[in-house]
Short mmCIF file of C-alpha atoms and ligand atoms in Angstrom, two decimals:
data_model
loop_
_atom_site.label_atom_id
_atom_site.label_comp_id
_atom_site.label_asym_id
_atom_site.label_seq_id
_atom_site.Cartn_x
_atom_site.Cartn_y
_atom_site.Cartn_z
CA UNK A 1 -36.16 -65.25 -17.61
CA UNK A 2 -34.25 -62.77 -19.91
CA UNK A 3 -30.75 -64.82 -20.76
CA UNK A 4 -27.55 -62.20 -19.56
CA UNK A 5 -25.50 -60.59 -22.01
CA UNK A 6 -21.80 -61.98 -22.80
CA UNK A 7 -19.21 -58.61 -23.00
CA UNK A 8 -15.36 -59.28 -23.55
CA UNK A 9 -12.97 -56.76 -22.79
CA UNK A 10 -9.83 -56.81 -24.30
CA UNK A 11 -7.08 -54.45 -23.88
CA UNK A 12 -2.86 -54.72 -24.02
CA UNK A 13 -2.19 -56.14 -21.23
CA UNK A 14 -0.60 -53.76 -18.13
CA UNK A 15 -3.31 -51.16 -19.22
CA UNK A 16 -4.87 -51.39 -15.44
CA UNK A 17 -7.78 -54.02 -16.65
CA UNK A 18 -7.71 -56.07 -13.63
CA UNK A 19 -8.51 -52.62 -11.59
CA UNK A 20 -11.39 -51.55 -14.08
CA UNK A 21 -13.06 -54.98 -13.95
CA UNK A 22 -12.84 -55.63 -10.24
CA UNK A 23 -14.79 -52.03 -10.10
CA UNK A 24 -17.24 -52.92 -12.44
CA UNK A 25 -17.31 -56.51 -10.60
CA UNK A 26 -17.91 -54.56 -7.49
CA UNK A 27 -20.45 -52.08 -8.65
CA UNK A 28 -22.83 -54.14 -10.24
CA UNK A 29 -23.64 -57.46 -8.70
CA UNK A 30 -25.51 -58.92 -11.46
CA UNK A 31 -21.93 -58.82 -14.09
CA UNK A 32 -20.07 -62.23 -13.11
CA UNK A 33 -16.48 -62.78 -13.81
CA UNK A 34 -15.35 -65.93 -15.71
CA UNK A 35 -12.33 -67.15 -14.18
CA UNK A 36 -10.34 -68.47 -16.99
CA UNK A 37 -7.45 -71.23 -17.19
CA UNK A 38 -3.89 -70.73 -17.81
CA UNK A 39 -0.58 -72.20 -17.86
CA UNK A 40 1.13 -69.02 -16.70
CA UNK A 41 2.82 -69.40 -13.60
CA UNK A 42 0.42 -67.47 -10.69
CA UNK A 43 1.63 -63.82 -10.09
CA UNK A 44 2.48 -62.34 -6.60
CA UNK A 45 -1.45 -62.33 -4.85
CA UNK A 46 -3.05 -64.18 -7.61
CA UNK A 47 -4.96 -67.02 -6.03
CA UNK A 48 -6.29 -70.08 -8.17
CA UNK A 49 -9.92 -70.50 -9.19
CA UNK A 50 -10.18 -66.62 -8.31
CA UNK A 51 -7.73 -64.80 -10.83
CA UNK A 52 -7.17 -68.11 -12.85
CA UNK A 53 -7.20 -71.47 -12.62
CA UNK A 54 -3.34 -72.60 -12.99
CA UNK A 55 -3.34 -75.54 -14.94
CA UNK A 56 0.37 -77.67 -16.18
CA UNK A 57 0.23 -77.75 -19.79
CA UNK A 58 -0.62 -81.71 -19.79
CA UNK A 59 -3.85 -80.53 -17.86
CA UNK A 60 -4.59 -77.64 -20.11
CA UNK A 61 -4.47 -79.99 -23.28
CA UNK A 62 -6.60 -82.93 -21.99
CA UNK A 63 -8.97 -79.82 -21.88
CA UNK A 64 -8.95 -78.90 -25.02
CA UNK A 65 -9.09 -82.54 -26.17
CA UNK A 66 -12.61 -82.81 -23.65
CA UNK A 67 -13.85 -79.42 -25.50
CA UNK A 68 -13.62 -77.69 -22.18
CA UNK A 69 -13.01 -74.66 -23.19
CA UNK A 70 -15.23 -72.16 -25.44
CA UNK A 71 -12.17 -70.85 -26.92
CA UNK A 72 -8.53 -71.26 -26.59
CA UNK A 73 -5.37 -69.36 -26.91
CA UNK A 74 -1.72 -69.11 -27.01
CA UNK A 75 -0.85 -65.29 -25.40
CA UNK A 76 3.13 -64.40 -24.68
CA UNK A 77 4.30 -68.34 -25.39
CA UNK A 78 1.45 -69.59 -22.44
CA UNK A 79 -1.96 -71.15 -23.14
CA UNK A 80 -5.52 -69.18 -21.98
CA UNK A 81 -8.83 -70.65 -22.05
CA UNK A 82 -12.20 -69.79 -20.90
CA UNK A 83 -14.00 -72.80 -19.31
CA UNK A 84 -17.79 -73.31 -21.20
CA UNK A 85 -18.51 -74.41 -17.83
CA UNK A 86 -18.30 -70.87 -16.23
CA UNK A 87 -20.23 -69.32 -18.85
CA UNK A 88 -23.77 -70.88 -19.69
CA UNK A 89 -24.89 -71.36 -16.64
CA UNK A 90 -24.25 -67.77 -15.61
CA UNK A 91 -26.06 -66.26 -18.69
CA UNK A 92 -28.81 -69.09 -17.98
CA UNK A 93 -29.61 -67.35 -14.77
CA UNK A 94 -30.19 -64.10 -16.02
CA UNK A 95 -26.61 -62.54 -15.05
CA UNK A 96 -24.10 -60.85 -17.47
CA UNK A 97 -20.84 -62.21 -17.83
CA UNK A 98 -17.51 -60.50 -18.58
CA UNK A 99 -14.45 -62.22 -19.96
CA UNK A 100 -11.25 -60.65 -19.64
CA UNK A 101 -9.57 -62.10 -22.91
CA UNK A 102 -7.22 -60.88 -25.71
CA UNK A 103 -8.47 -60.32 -29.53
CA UNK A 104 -7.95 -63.91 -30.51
CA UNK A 105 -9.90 -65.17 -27.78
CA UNK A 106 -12.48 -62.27 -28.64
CA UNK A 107 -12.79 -62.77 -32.38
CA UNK A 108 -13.28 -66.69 -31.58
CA UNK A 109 -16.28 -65.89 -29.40
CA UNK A 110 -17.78 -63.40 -31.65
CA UNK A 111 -18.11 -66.31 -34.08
CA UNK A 112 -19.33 -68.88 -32.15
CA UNK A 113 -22.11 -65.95 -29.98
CA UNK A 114 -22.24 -63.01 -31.76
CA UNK A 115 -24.67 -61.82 -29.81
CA UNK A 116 -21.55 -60.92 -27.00
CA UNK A 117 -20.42 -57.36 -27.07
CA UNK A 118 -17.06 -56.83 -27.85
CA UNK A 119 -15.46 -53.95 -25.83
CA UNK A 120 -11.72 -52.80 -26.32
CA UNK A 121 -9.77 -50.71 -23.77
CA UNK A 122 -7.35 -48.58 -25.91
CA UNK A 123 -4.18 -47.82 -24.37
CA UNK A 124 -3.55 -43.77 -24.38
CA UNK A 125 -0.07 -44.55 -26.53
CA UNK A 126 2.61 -47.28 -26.96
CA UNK A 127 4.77 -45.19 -24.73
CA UNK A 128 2.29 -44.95 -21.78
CA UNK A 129 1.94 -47.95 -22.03
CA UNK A 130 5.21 -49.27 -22.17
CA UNK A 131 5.38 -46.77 -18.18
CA UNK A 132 2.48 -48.45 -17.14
CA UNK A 133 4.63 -52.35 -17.99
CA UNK A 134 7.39 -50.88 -15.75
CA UNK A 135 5.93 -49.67 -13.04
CA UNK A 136 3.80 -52.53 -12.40
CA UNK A 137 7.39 -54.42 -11.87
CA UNK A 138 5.91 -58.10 -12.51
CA UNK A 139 7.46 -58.20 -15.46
CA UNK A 140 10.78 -59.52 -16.84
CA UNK A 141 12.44 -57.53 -19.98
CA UNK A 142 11.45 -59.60 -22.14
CA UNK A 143 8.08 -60.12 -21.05
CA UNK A 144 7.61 -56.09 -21.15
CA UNK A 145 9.09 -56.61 -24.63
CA UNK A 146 6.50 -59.62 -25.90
CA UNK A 147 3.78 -57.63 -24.19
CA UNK A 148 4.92 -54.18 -26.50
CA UNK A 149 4.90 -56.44 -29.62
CA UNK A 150 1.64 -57.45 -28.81
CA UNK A 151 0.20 -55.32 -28.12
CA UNK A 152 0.55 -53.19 -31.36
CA UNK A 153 -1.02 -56.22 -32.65
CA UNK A 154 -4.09 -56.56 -30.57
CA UNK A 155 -4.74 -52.38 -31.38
CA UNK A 156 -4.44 -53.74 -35.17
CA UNK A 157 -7.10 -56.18 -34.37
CA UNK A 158 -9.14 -54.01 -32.34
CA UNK A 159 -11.04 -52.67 -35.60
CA UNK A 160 -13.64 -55.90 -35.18
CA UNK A 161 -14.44 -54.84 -31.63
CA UNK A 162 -18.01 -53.38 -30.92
CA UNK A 163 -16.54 -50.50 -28.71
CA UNK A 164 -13.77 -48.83 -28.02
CA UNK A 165 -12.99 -46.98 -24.90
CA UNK A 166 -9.46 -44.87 -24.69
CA UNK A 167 -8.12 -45.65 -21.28
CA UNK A 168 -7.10 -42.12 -19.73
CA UNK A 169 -8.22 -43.02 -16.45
CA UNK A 170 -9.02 -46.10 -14.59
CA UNK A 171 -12.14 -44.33 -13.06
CA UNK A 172 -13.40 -42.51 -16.16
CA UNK A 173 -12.69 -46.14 -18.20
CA UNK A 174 -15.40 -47.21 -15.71
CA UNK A 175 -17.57 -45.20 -16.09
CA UNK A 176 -18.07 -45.41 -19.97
CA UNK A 177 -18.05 -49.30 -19.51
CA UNK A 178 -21.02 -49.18 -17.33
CA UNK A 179 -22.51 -47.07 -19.79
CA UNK A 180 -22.38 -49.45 -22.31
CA UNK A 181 -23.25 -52.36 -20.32
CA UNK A 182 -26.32 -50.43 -18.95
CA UNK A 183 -27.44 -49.83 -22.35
CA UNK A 184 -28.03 -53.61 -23.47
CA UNK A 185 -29.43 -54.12 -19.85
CA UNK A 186 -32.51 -51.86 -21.31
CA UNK A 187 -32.99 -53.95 -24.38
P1 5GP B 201 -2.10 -62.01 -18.14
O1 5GP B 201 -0.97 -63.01 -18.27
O2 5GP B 201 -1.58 -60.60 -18.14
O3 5GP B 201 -3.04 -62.33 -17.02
O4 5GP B 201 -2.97 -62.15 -19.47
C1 5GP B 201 -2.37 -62.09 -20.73
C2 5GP B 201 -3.42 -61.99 -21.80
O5 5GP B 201 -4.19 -63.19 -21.87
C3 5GP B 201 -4.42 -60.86 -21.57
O6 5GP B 201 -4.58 -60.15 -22.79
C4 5GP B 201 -5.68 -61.58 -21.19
O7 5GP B 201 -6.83 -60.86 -21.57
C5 5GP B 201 -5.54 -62.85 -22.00
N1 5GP B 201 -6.41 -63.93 -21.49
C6 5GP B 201 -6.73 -64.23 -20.22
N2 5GP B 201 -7.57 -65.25 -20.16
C7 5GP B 201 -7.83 -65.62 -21.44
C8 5GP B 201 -8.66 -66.61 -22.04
O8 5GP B 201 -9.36 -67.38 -21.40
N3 5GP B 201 -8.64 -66.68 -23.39
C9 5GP B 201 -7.88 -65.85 -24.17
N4 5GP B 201 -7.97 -65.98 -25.48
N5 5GP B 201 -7.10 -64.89 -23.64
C10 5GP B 201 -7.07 -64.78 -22.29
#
């Protein structure tokens, strides 16, 4: 059987990626989403071992020190990892997976599979996205200001991504993200 195809998407965050993965999630069966760990404290809705598993940081380390993850992160002061566990066996059976993490995290497993596809949702400008921060009201101040500042520096990065897809609108984004999944499906 044909091993699946790793893509990352990376994008600032508060740029509507949760909405344009879910879609993709939900319009293609065979693209599986790897639920990654955190020690961020679970937003309003989020449920764990669906949006993320919530780990304390004592957890999150013993982890790292087991070689849990495929690659780790600090993001915004709080550790991300994705679990090797929710990855191989996916791609094993045949299905695609999609990792929702930022440009470290992306860089990291470029290096260690470069075979994934890198894609990177571009935020229209600073300023829209700065709107976007604020009207999703999750966010403190500060947090809107950490995300700002890094935000400029993941678009910095995003020059060693595969693909980049300006993020207008959500269901436009979607579009061109299928279209670029569909196209290593055919190889
Ligand atoms: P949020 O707190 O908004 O859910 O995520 C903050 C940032 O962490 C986003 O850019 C998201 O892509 C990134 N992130 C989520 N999971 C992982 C992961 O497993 N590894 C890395 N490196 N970044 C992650």
């Amino acid at each position: 059987m044909k091993k699946g195809t790793l893509f990352v998407i990376s994008s600032p965050s508060g740029g509507g990626k949760s909405t344009i993965i879910s879609r993709l999630l939900d319009n293609d069966k065979n693209l599986k989403y790897s639920v990654s760990a955190t020690t961020r404290k679970p937003r309003k809705g989020e449920k764990n071992g669906v949006d993320y598993y919530f780990l304390t940081e004592d957890e999150f380390k013993e982890k790292i020190e087991k070689q849990k993850f495929l690659e780790w992160a600090e993001v915004h002061n709080n550790y991300y990892g994705t679990l090797r566990s929710q990855i191989e066996n996916t791609l094993n059976k045949g299905h695609n997976v999609i990792l929702d993490i930022d440009v470290q995290g992306g860089s990291s497993v470029k290096k260690i599979m470069p075979e994934a596809v890198l894609i990177f949702l571009m935020p229209p400008s600073i300023k829209e996205l700065e709107k976007r921060l604020r009207n999703r009201g999750t966010d403190s101040e500060e947090d809107i200001k950490k995300r700002l500042e890094n935000a400029r520096h993941e678009i910095d990065q995003s020059s060693k991504y595969d693909f980049k897809v300006v993020n207008n609108e959500i269901s436009e984004t979607v579009n061109m993200v299928e279209k670029i999944i569909k196209q290593f499906n055919e190889v």
